[in-house]
C-alpha cells in the first residue's frame, strides 16, 4: 500500500478552506481520500492510481504542483502505512518524509521523538519519566506491561504506523454539485479587482469538473454587497463560452473581458460561483496529427472574446432564409453560443446554384441618377455587363411584392455593382429609375 499525508500547519491565506480545497485536489488522483479535521491532515490512498500516474514519485510531484497552484503548501509525506505517513508529515524536525517499503519506514519512525507525536500526547510525561524518548525505544518495551500502564489505543497506534494491523478510514464522497462562496478580506469597489478571487473559484470549479470527468459552458457568479439600510441584491455575472471546457485558461480570458465592462453598483464583500449544467467530457484524440476540430475550437474561443468585449448583440452571423428577395434572404442574427447547425427554416428549399451575388449589400437600395439612359454612381457612368436577372416574388404578402430586373454594372475603373430597375410591368410609364443594391469585390 502507498499513502500520502498532507499536513496543514496553519490556515492558508490563499484558500479560505484549505482542507476542503486539498480534498478536491486529492480526489483528482484517487477516490480514497480522508479528511482528518482534528489533525489538520488530508490522507490519500494512492495504491490503485500508481500505474495511471506513472508511479508514486510522479503522482507525488503532480499533487504538490496542483496544491501550489491553489495557494496551498502543506507538509507532505509518502509511506506504506497511513498512520506512518501522518506521523512523518506532522513531525516538526528535519526528517526524510518519503519512503516506499516497510523496512525504510521502520527506520524513519524509530528515529522520531515521542514528544512530537500528537496522538501520544496523554503519555508524554510518563514516557519522558522512564527515559523513553524515541519511537524505537517505545516499541521495544514489553507490550503487556505497556498496555497495563497506558491504554490499548497506544499499542493500536503503533501497530497502525508500523504496518502490523490494518487501519480503516471513512473516505470523503465526491460532491455532486458545485456552489462555493468566498468571503473577501476587504471591500472591492471596481470589477477588475475581482479577477483574483473569481479566478480562485474558477480553479476550484475546474478541479470539481476534473473529478467527475465533466465539462461545462456556463459559470454563474453572484457578487454580494454589504448589508444594512442600503442593502442591494447580489449582482449576477454569467460567463458563457461556445465550447464545453474544464480548464481555467478556457474561462479566464472571457472573464477578464466581462469584468472590464462590468460596473458595480456597490462594493463587493463576497463572491459565489455556481454551476447549473454540466456535460460529459469529450475524449482526447489518440492520433498522431492534430485534430481537425482544434481549428474550430480556436475560432470559437476568439468569438467568445469578441462577444465579451463587444456585446452579444454586436457579434452577428448570417442566417439565410429560403426567399428569393435579397433583403429577406440576406438576414443576420446574434451569434449563438451553440456550435450546432443554425436553425434555418426552409433551407432545404434554397436553390443549389444562384447567379453571382455581391459581397456587400446595402440595408436599403440606393437610388441612382440616370444620365442619357445610363445609371451613374459618384459621377461615374455605369455600363451593364451582365443581366438581366428577374426577381419577382412576395405576391403572398401585402405591400411586399417585388418585381425587379437585376444587372451587374461596371464603371470605368473596373468596379462592379449590383443594380436593378423595376420590371416593365411594375415601372411607371415615362419614368426610368435605377437603384444600387450591392457591391462586388
Tab-separated table of C-alpha atoms in Angstrom:
chain	number	residue	atom	x	y	z
A	1	UNK	CA	0.000	0.000	0.000
A	2	UNK	CA	1.031	3.624	-0.530
A	3	UNK	CA	-0.340	6.630	1.338
A	4	UNK	CA	0.275	10.373	1.100
A	5	UNK	CA	-0.395	12.605	4.092
A	6	UNK	CA	-0.885	16.366	3.690
A	7	UNK	CA	-0.483	18.261	6.967
A	8	UNK	CA	-1.572	21.906	7.200
A	9	UNK	CA	0.389	23.593	9.947
A	10	UNK	CA	-1.594	26.854	9.843
A	11	UNK	CA	-4.566	28.319	7.972
A	12	UNK	CA	-3.763	29.302	4.408
A	13	UNK	CA	-4.150	32.933	3.374
A	14	UNK	CA	-4.816	31.945	-0.236
A	15	UNK	CA	-7.647	29.494	0.407
A	16	UNK	CA	-10.407	30.144	2.917
A	17	UNK	CA	-10.941	26.385	3.453
A	18	UNK	CA	-7.586	24.671	2.868
A	19	UNK	CA	-8.747	21.185	3.884
A	20	UNK	CA	-11.774	21.165	1.565
A	21	UNK	CA	-9.676	22.585	-1.272
A	22	UNK	CA	-6.999	19.949	-0.676
A	23	UNK	CA	-9.661	17.217	-0.702
A	24	UNK	CA	-10.935	18.478	-4.073
A	25	UNK	CA	-7.398	18.389	-5.475
A	26	UNK	CA	-6.624	14.984	-3.982
A	27	UNK	CA	-9.781	13.397	-5.417
A	28	UNK	CA	-8.417	14.034	-8.907
A	29	UNK	CA	-5.752	11.411	-8.181
A	30	UNK	CA	-7.729	8.883	-6.133
A	31	UNK	CA	-11.282	8.427	-4.831
A	32	UNK	CA	-9.912	7.181	-1.493
A	33	UNK	CA	-9.356	10.485	0.313
A	34	UNK	CA	-9.929	11.015	4.046
A	35	UNK	CA	-10.044	14.368	5.846
A	36	UNK	CA	-8.770	14.182	9.436
A	37	UNK	CA	-10.032	17.510	10.757
A	38	UNK	CA	-8.678	17.022	14.271
A	39	UNK	CA	-5.161	16.502	12.950
A	40	UNK	CA	-5.422	19.056	10.089
A	41	UNK	CA	-4.482	16.248	7.708
A	42	UNK	CA	-5.757	15.085	4.323
A	43	UNK	CA	-4.868	11.446	3.662
A	44	UNK	CA	-4.718	9.750	0.234
A	45	UNK	CA	-4.623	6.038	-0.554
A	46	UNK	CA	-2.828	6.079	-3.917
A	47	UNK	CA	-2.141	2.371	-4.422
A	48	UNK	CA	-4.747	1.948	-7.177
A	49	UNK	CA	-3.597	5.100	-9.013
A	50	UNK	CA	0.125	4.398	-9.322
A	51	UNK	CA	0.014	2.925	-12.837
A	52	UNK	CA	-2.188	5.742	-14.131
A	53	UNK	CA	0.197	8.471	-12.924
A	54	UNK	CA	3.492	6.683	-13.692
A	55	UNK	CA	4.430	5.691	-10.173
A	56	UNK	CA	4.393	7.229	-6.687
A	57	UNK	CA	7.101	9.791	-7.363
A	58	UNK	CA	5.371	11.332	-10.364
A	59	UNK	CA	1.992	11.322	-8.611
A	60	UNK	CA	3.544	12.925	-5.520
A	61	UNK	CA	5.078	15.757	-7.562
A	62	UNK	CA	1.915	16.410	-9.608
A	63	UNK	CA	-0.172	16.518	-6.444
A	64	UNK	CA	2.092	19.082	-4.794
A	65	UNK	CA	2.185	21.123	-8.002
A	66	UNK	CA	-1.604	21.376	-8.169
A	67	UNK	CA	-1.798	22.257	-4.479
A	68	UNK	CA	0.732	25.020	-5.003
A	69	UNK	CA	-1.381	26.424	-7.848
A	70	UNK	CA	-4.238	26.657	-5.340
A	71	UNK	CA	-2.044	28.595	-2.921
A	72	UNK	CA	-1.570	25.617	-0.572
A	73	UNK	CA	1.789	24.433	0.768
A	74	UNK	CA	1.190	21.557	3.188
A	75	UNK	CA	3.869	19.346	4.695
A	76	UNK	CA	3.619	16.135	2.666
A	77	UNK	CA	4.782	12.609	3.437
A	78	UNK	CA	4.699	9.342	1.463
A	79	UNK	CA	4.746	5.998	3.283
A	80	UNK	CA	3.492	2.382	3.068
A	81	UNK	CA	1.109	2.931	6.036
A	82	UNK	CA	-1.453	5.659	6.615
A	83	UNK	CA	-0.531	6.338	10.251
A	84	UNK	CA	3.164	6.328	9.399
A	85	UNK	CA	2.601	8.913	6.670
A	86	UNK	CA	0.600	11.085	9.097
A	87	UNK	CA	3.323	10.977	11.745
A	88	UNK	CA	6.050	11.784	9.237
A	89	UNK	CA	4.098	14.755	7.879
A	90	UNK	CA	3.302	16.137	11.347
A	91	UNK	CA	6.838	15.794	12.689
A	92	UNK	CA	8.355	19.284	13.103
A	93	UNK	CA	12.009	18.326	12.919
A	94	UNK	CA	14.229	17.641	9.940
A	95	UNK	CA	13.375	14.174	8.713
A	96	UNK	CA	13.095	12.340	5.407
A	97	UNK	CA	9.366	12.079	4.723
A	98	UNK	CA	9.268	9.766	1.670
A	99	UNK	CA	9.685	6.006	1.781
A	100	UNK	CA	8.215	3.128	-0.223
A	101	UNK	CA	8.944	-0.054	1.776
A	102	UNK	CA	8.180	-1.013	5.373
A	103	UNK	CA	11.804	-1.558	6.383
A	104	UNK	CA	12.687	2.015	5.457
A	105	UNK	CA	9.563	3.303	7.208
A	106	UNK	CA	10.515	1.469	10.401
A	107	UNK	CA	13.941	3.141	10.470
A	108	UNK	CA	12.389	6.575	9.882
A	109	UNK	CA	9.755	6.112	12.586
A	110	UNK	CA	12.234	4.715	15.133
A	111	UNK	CA	14.189	7.973	14.918
A	112	UNK	CA	11.167	10.188	15.739
A	113	UNK	CA	10.944	11.719	19.188
A	114	UNK	CA	7.856	10.725	21.144
A	115	UNK	CA	7.193	14.253	22.410
A	116	UNK	CA	6.339	15.415	18.869
A	117	UNK	CA	3.735	12.684	18.192
A	118	UNK	CA	0.405	14.324	18.958
A	119	UNK	CA	-1.575	11.083	19.243
A	120	UNK	CA	0.743	10.018	22.114
A	121	UNK	CA	0.308	13.295	23.995
A	122	UNK	CA	-1.504	11.774	27.061
A	123	UNK	CA	1.612	9.698	27.863
A	124	UNK	CA	4.366	12.163	27.031
A	125	UNK	CA	5.237	12.913	30.661
A	126	UNK	CA	5.217	9.264	31.723
A	127	UNK	CA	7.351	8.181	28.776
A	128	UNK	CA	9.783	11.020	29.466
A	129	UNK	CA	9.994	9.892	33.085
A	130	UNK	CA	11.022	6.345	32.167
A	131	UNK	CA	13.588	7.602	29.669
A	132	UNK	CA	11.635	6.552	26.554
A	133	UNK	CA	12.277	9.436	24.144
A	134	UNK	CA	12.027	7.829	20.692
A	135	UNK	CA	9.502	5.601	18.967
A	136	UNK	CA	12.157	2.908	18.501
A	137	UNK	CA	12.564	2.661	22.299
A	138	UNK	CA	8.781	2.719	22.793
A	139	UNK	CA	8.043	-0.226	20.546
A	140	UNK	CA	10.770	-2.334	22.209
A	141	UNK	CA	9.030	-2.131	25.573
A	142	UNK	CA	7.046	-5.207	26.682
A	143	UNK	CA	3.604	-4.989	25.108
A	144	UNK	CA	1.628	-6.434	28.022
A	145	UNK	CA	3.205	-4.145	30.611
A	146	UNK	CA	2.877	-1.176	28.275
A	147	UNK	CA	-0.819	-1.863	27.766
A	148	UNK	CA	-1.387	-2.134	31.525
A	149	UNK	CA	0.265	1.222	32.191
A	150	UNK	CA	-1.150	3.177	29.231
A	151	UNK	CA	-4.134	2.225	27.056
A	152	UNK	CA	-4.858	-0.144	24.167
A	153	UNK	CA	-5.046	2.885	21.845
A	154	UNK	CA	-1.279	3.486	22.198
A	155	UNK	CA	-0.374	-0.008	21.035
A	156	UNK	CA	-3.020	0.208	18.353
A	157	UNK	CA	-1.472	3.452	17.027
A	158	UNK	CA	1.956	1.802	16.947
A	159	UNK	CA	0.595	-1.212	15.084
A	160	UNK	CA	-1.102	1.051	12.541
A	161	UNK	CA	2.052	3.110	11.984
A	162	UNK	CA	4.415	0.125	11.641
A	163	UNK	CA	2.045	-1.874	9.420
A	164	UNK	CA	1.231	-4.647	11.914
A	165	UNK	CA	-2.535	-4.012	11.705
A	166	UNK	CA	-4.810	-2.598	9.006
A	167	UNK	CA	-6.423	0.767	9.600
A	168	UNK	CA	-9.845	1.788	8.288
A	169	UNK	CA	-10.900	5.295	7.251
A	170	UNK	CA	-14.087	6.933	6.080
A	171	UNK	CA	-13.416	8.221	2.570
A	172	UNK	CA	-14.801	11.587	1.521
A	173	UNK	CA	-17.607	11.373	-1.079
A	174	UNK	CA	-17.248	13.434	-4.233
A	175	UNK	CA	-19.655	16.426	-4.212
A	176	UNK	CA	-22.405	16.217	-6.835
A	177	UNK	CA	-22.962	19.983	-7.101
A	178	UNK	CA	-20.701	22.995	-7.150
A	179	UNK	CA	-21.822	26.099	-5.252
A	180	UNK	CA	-18.953	27.794	-3.414
A	181	UNK	CA	-18.813	31.158	-1.671
A	182	UNK	CA	-15.628	33.023	-0.780
A	183	UNK	CA	-15.541	35.897	1.668
A	184	UNK	CA	-13.229	38.776	0.736
A	185	UNK	CA	-10.726	40.224	3.170
A	186	UNK	CA	-11.640	43.760	2.109
A	187	UNK	CA	-14.277	45.591	0.104
A	188	UNK	CA	-13.736	45.790	-3.624
A	189	UNK	CA	-15.268	48.745	-5.438
A	190	UNK	CA	-14.088	48.084	-9.014
A	191	UNK	CA	-14.923	44.989	-11.047
A	192	UNK	CA	-11.394	44.275	-12.448
A	193	UNK	CA	-10.177	43.869	-8.869
A	194	UNK	CA	-12.416	40.809	-8.547
A	195	UNK	CA	-10.324	38.836	-11.037
A	196	UNK	CA	-8.084	37.184	-8.420
A	197	UNK	CA	-10.835	35.878	-6.064
A	198	UNK	CA	-13.000	34.831	-9.011
A	199	UNK	CA	-10.066	33.004	-10.580
A	200	UNK	CA	-9.639	31.067	-7.334
A	201	UNK	CA	-13.274	29.990	-7.530
A	202	UNK	CA	-12.859	29.015	-11.183
A	203	UNK	CA	-9.798	26.936	-10.224
A	204	UNK	CA	-11.876	25.071	-7.640
A	205	UNK	CA	-14.717	24.607	-10.130
A	206	UNK	CA	-12.299	23.107	-12.669
A	207	UNK	CA	-10.964	20.736	-10.026
A	208	UNK	CA	-14.540	19.616	-9.393
A	209	UNK	CA	-15.142	19.147	-13.121
A	210	UNK	CA	-11.949	17.131	-13.445
A	211	UNK	CA	-13.006	14.966	-10.531
A	212	UNK	CA	-16.217	13.926	-12.296
A	213	UNK	CA	-14.733	13.987	-15.830
A	214	UNK	CA	-17.303	16.658	-16.734
A	215	UNK	CA	-17.220	19.933	-18.664
A	216	UNK	CA	-19.484	22.977	-18.781
A	217	UNK	CA	-20.286	26.017	-20.915
A	218	UNK	CA	-21.614	28.460	-18.302
A	219	UNK	CA	-20.447	29.779	-14.924
A	220	UNK	CA	-22.747	31.897	-12.781
A	221	UNK	CA	-21.201	34.361	-10.333
A	222	UNK	CA	-23.024	36.222	-7.554
A	223	UNK	CA	-21.274	39.349	-6.294
A	224	UNK	CA	-22.543	40.012	-2.768
A	225	UNK	CA	-22.743	43.572	-1.483
A	226	UNK	CA	-22.823	44.972	2.025
A	227	UNK	CA	-25.888	44.507	4.177
A	228	UNK	CA	-27.736	47.196	6.084
A	229	UNK	CA	-30.091	50.048	5.326
A	230	UNK	CA	-28.709	50.423	1.805
A	231	UNK	CA	-28.510	46.707	1.099
A	232	UNK	CA	-28.676	45.678	-2.534
A	233	UNK	CA	-29.350	42.295	-4.128
A	234	UNK	CA	-26.287	40.435	-5.400
A	235	UNK	CA	-25.001	41.381	-8.827
A	236	UNK	CA	-25.306	38.467	-11.252
A	237	UNK	CA	-22.421	37.870	-13.667
A	238	UNK	CA	-22.854	34.973	-16.098
A	239	UNK	CA	-19.917	33.716	-18.131
A	240	UNK	CA	-20.689	31.631	-21.218
A	241	UNK	CA	-18.377	30.062	-23.794
A	242	UNK	CA	-19.131	28.207	-27.011
A	243	UNK	CA	-17.182	25.015	-26.390
A	244	UNK	CA	-17.573	22.991	-23.162
A	245	UNK	CA	-14.393	23.269	-21.085
A	246	UNK	CA	-12.913	22.064	-17.800
A	247	UNK	CA	-9.685	24.096	-17.549
A	248	UNK	CA	-9.203	27.524	-16.044
A	249	UNK	CA	-7.406	29.017	-19.045
A	250	UNK	CA	-10.509	28.403	-21.185
A	251	UNK	CA	-12.679	30.628	-18.955
A	252	UNK	CA	-10.157	33.232	-17.803
A	253	UNK	CA	-9.826	35.419	-20.964
A	254	UNK	CA	-13.612	35.821	-21.258
A	255	UNK	CA	-13.867	36.552	-17.525
A	256	UNK	CA	-11.268	39.336	-17.847
A	257	UNK	CA	-13.219	40.948	-20.688
A	258	UNK	CA	-16.518	40.787	-18.812
A	259	UNK	CA	-15.043	42.276	-15.655
A	260	UNK	CA	-13.571	45.109	-17.722
A	261	UNK	CA	-17.065	46.026	-18.948
A	262	UNK	CA	-18.895	45.453	-15.635
A	263	UNK	CA	-19.930	48.385	-13.409
A	264	UNK	CA	-20.515	47.561	-9.742
A	265	UNK	CA	-23.496	49.265	-8.060
A	266	UNK	CA	-21.855	48.874	-4.626
A	267	UNK	CA	-18.687	47.434	-3.037
A	268	UNK	CA	-18.373	43.639	-3.060
A	269	UNK	CA	-17.708	41.729	0.171
A	270	UNK	CA	-18.141	38.103	-1.032
A	271	UNK	CA	-18.385	36.142	-4.285
A	272	UNK	CA	-20.222	32.919	-5.138
A	273	UNK	CA	-19.721	30.596	-8.092
A	274	UNK	CA	-22.460	28.173	-9.139
A	275	UNK	CA	-22.540	25.598	-11.949
A	276	UNK	CA	-26.034	24.590	-13.038
A	277	UNK	CA	-25.410	22.383	-16.073
A	278	UNK	CA	-22.589	20.006	-16.958
A	279	UNK	CA	-21.763	17.812	-19.955
A	280	UNK	CA	-19.706	14.649	-20.362
A	281	UNK	CA	-16.156	15.463	-21.334
A	282	UNK	CA	-15.067	14.796	-24.903
A	283	UNK	CA	-12.469	12.064	-25.258
A	284	UNK	CA	-8.897	13.021	-26.113
A	285	UNK	CA	-7.658	12.150	-29.571
A	286	UNK	CA	-5.058	9.390	-29.731
A	287	UNK	CA	-3.967	10.166	-33.294
A	288	UNK	CA	-0.536	11.453	-34.219
A	289	UNK	CA	-1.694	14.546	-36.088
A	290	UNK	CA	-3.735	17.453	-34.662
A	291	UNK	CA	-7.487	17.053	-34.588
A	292	UNK	CA	-9.405	18.863	-37.350
A	293	UNK	CA	-11.765	20.200	-34.683
A	294	UNK	CA	-8.911	22.067	-32.963
A	295	UNK	CA	-9.143	24.882	-35.516
A	296	UNK	CA	-12.846	25.226	-34.824
A	297	UNK	CA	-12.211	25.385	-31.075
A	298	UNK	CA	-9.640	28.156	-31.558
A	299	UNK	CA	-12.148	30.033	-33.697
A	300	UNK	CA	-14.859	29.659	-31.072
A	301	UNK	CA	-12.501	30.974	-28.364
A	302	UNK	CA	-11.922	34.083	-30.494
A	303	UNK	CA	-15.678	34.528	-30.900
A	304	UNK	CA	-16.134	34.221	-27.131
A	305	UNK	CA	-13.624	37.032	-26.558
A	306	UNK	CA	-15.258	39.271	-29.177
A	307	UNK	CA	-18.695	38.594	-27.708
A	308	UNK	CA	-17.484	39.530	-24.212
A	309	UNK	CA	-15.713	42.657	-25.475
A	310	UNK	CA	-18.300	43.968	-27.955
A	311	UNK	CA	-21.526	42.589	-26.521
A	312	UNK	CA	-23.627	39.645	-27.638
A	313	UNK	CA	-25.805	41.789	-29.924
A	314	UNK	CA	-22.804	43.128	-31.854
A	315	UNK	CA	-21.401	39.790	-32.995
A	316	UNK	CA	-23.584	38.681	-35.895
A	317	UNK	CA	-23.680	35.604	-38.079
A	318	UNK	CA	-25.518	35.072	-41.387
A	319	UNK	CA	-28.921	33.431	-41.153
A	320	UNK	CA	-30.049	32.993	-44.787
A	321	UNK	CA	-33.732	32.423	-45.369
A	322	UNK	CA	-35.461	30.490	-48.132
A	323	UNK	CA	-36.646	33.538	-50.093
A	324	UNK	CA	-35.681	34.960	-53.484
A	325	UNK	CA	-35.995	38.567	-52.301
A	326	UNK	CA	-32.464	39.733	-51.436
A	327	UNK	CA	-33.485	41.879	-48.443
A	328	UNK	CA	-35.184	38.922	-46.783
A	329	UNK	CA	-32.840	36.123	-47.846
A	330	UNK	CA	-29.807	38.085	-46.583
A	331	UNK	CA	-30.558	38.015	-42.841
A	332	UNK	CA	-28.208	38.416	-39.849
A	333	UNK	CA	-28.696	37.439	-36.213
A	334	UNK	CA	-26.601	37.484	-32.999
A	335	UNK	CA	-24.174	34.591	-32.967
A	336	UNK	CA	-25.385	31.845	-30.671
A	337	UNK	CA	-23.143	30.096	-28.144
A	338	UNK	CA	-24.105	26.710	-29.502
A	339	UNK	CA	-21.888	25.397	-32.269
A	340	UNK	CA	-24.624	23.205	-33.739
A	341	UNK	CA	-26.215	23.924	-37.110
A	342	UNK	CA	-28.232	27.109	-37.239
A	343	UNK	CA	-31.985	26.946	-37.413
A	344	UNK	CA	-32.702	27.808	-40.987
A	345	UNK	CA	-36.327	27.096	-41.781
A	346	UNK	CA	-36.791	26.136	-45.371
A	347	UNK	CA	-33.045	25.927	-46.028
A	348	UNK	CA	-33.539	22.669	-47.899
A	349	UNK	CA	-35.645	24.506	-50.483
A	350	UNK	CA	-32.963	27.101	-51.263
A	351	UNK	CA	-31.622	26.896	-54.823
A	352	UNK	CA	-28.374	24.977	-55.046
A	353	UNK	CA	-26.872	27.461	-57.567
A	354	UNK	CA	-27.564	31.181	-57.869
A	355	UNK	CA	-26.252	33.814	-60.251
A	356	UNK	CA	-23.359	35.933	-58.915
A	357	UNK	CA	-24.160	37.859	-55.737
A	358	UNK	CA	-22.272	40.866	-54.284
A	359	UNK	CA	-20.115	40.513	-51.183
A	360	UNK	CA	-21.756	43.618	-49.657
A	361	UNK	CA	-25.415	44.614	-49.736
A	362	UNK	CA	-26.932	47.878	-48.603
A	363	UNK	CA	-29.620	47.719	-45.945
A	364	UNK	CA	-31.919	49.527	-48.390
A	365	UNK	CA	-31.426	50.037	-52.144
A	366	UNK	CA	-29.785	53.363	-53.023
A	367	UNK	CA	-31.417	55.417	-55.847
A	368	UNK	CA	-29.090	56.283	-58.736
A	369	UNK	CA	-29.030	59.266	-61.049
A	370	UNK	CA	-29.910	58.478	-64.678
A	371	UNK	CA	-27.990	60.379	-67.372
A	372	UNK	CA	-28.686	59.611	-71.052
A	373	UNK	CA	-30.488	56.450	-70.066
A	374	UNK	CA	-27.434	55.205	-68.141
A	375	UNK	CA	-27.286	54.900	-64.342
A	376	UNK	CA	-24.461	56.857	-62.697
A	377	UNK	CA	-22.826	56.439	-59.294
A	378	UNK	CA	-20.438	59.007	-57.799
A	379	UNK	CA	-20.429	60.777	-61.186
A	380	UNK	CA	-19.252	57.578	-62.902
A	381	UNK	CA	-21.349	56.196	-65.703
A	382	UNK	CA	-22.186	52.526	-65.220
A	383	UNK	CA	-22.166	50.102	-68.114
A	384	UNK	CA	-24.323	46.969	-67.918
A	385	UNK	CA	-22.113	43.886	-68.386
A	386	UNK	CA	-24.387	41.027	-67.294
A	387	UNK	CA	-28.139	40.527	-66.916
A	388	UNK	CA	-30.957	40.880	-66.651
A	389	UNK	CA	-31.972	38.534	-63.835
A	390	UNK	CA	-35.600	38.957	-62.992
A	391	UNK	CA	-36.642	38.513	-59.339
A	392	UNK	CA	-40.382	38.601	-58.850
A	393	UNK	CA	-41.672	37.333	-55.509
A	394	UNK	CA	-43.605	38.265	-52.377
A	395	UNK	CA	-47.013	38.270	-54.011
A	396	UNK	CA	-48.492	36.496	-50.963
A	397	UNK	CA	-47.671	39.419	-48.624
A	398	UNK	CA	-49.457	42.746	-48.617
A	399	UNK	CA	-47.293	45.597	-49.997
A	400	UNK	CA	-44.291	43.242	-50.188
A	401	UNK	CA	-44.357	42.143	-53.813
A	402	UNK	CA	-41.133	42.729	-55.726
A	403	UNK	CA	-40.612	42.721	-59.489
A	404	UNK	CA	-37.092	43.768	-60.416
A	405	UNK	CA	-34.582	43.254	-63.185
A	406	UNK	CA	-31.064	42.944	-61.725
A	407	UNK	CA	-27.847	43.663	-63.656
A	408	UNK	CA	-24.136	43.634	-62.967
A	409	UNK	CA	-22.781	47.047	-63.918
A	410	UNK	CA	-19.200	48.293	-64.218
A	411	UNK	CA	-17.605	51.731	-64.135
A	412	UNK	CA	-14.520	52.969	-65.991
A	413	UNK	CA	-12.188	51.824	-63.152
A	414	UNK	CA	-13.470	48.239	-63.362
A	415	UNK	CA	-15.501	48.365	-60.121
A	416	UNK	CA	-18.628	46.221	-60.381
A	417	UNK	CA	-22.039	46.986	-58.890
A	418	UNK	CA	-25.282	45.097	-58.435
A	419	UNK	CA	-28.047	47.369	-59.754
A	420	UNK	CA	-31.680	46.884	-60.640
A	421	UNK	CA	-34.625	48.650	-62.139
A	422	UNK	CA	-38.313	47.900	-61.632
A	423	UNK	CA	-39.517	45.434	-64.232
A	424	UNK	CA	-41.564	46.983	-67.047
A	425	UNK	CA	-44.767	45.578	-65.581
A	426	UNK	CA	-44.138	47.498	-62.312
A	427	UNK	CA	-42.413	50.664	-63.596
A	428	UNK	CA	-44.256	53.934	-64.024
A	429	UNK	CA	-44.683	54.863	-67.682
A	430	UNK	CA	-42.258	57.510	-68.883
A	431	UNK	CA	-40.016	57.171	-65.763
A	432	UNK	CA	-36.680	55.385	-65.764
A	433	UNK	CA	-35.387	54.516	-62.298
A	434	UNK	CA	-32.268	52.655	-61.250
A	435	UNK	CA	-31.149	51.500	-57.804
A	436	UNK	CA	-27.833	50.303	-56.357
A	437	UNK	CA	-28.236	47.231	-54.142
A	438	UNK	CA	-24.739	45.833	-53.649
A	439	UNK	CA	-21.010	45.936	-54.390
A	440	UNK	CA	-18.831	43.189	-55.781
A	441	UNK	CA	-15.317	42.541	-54.551
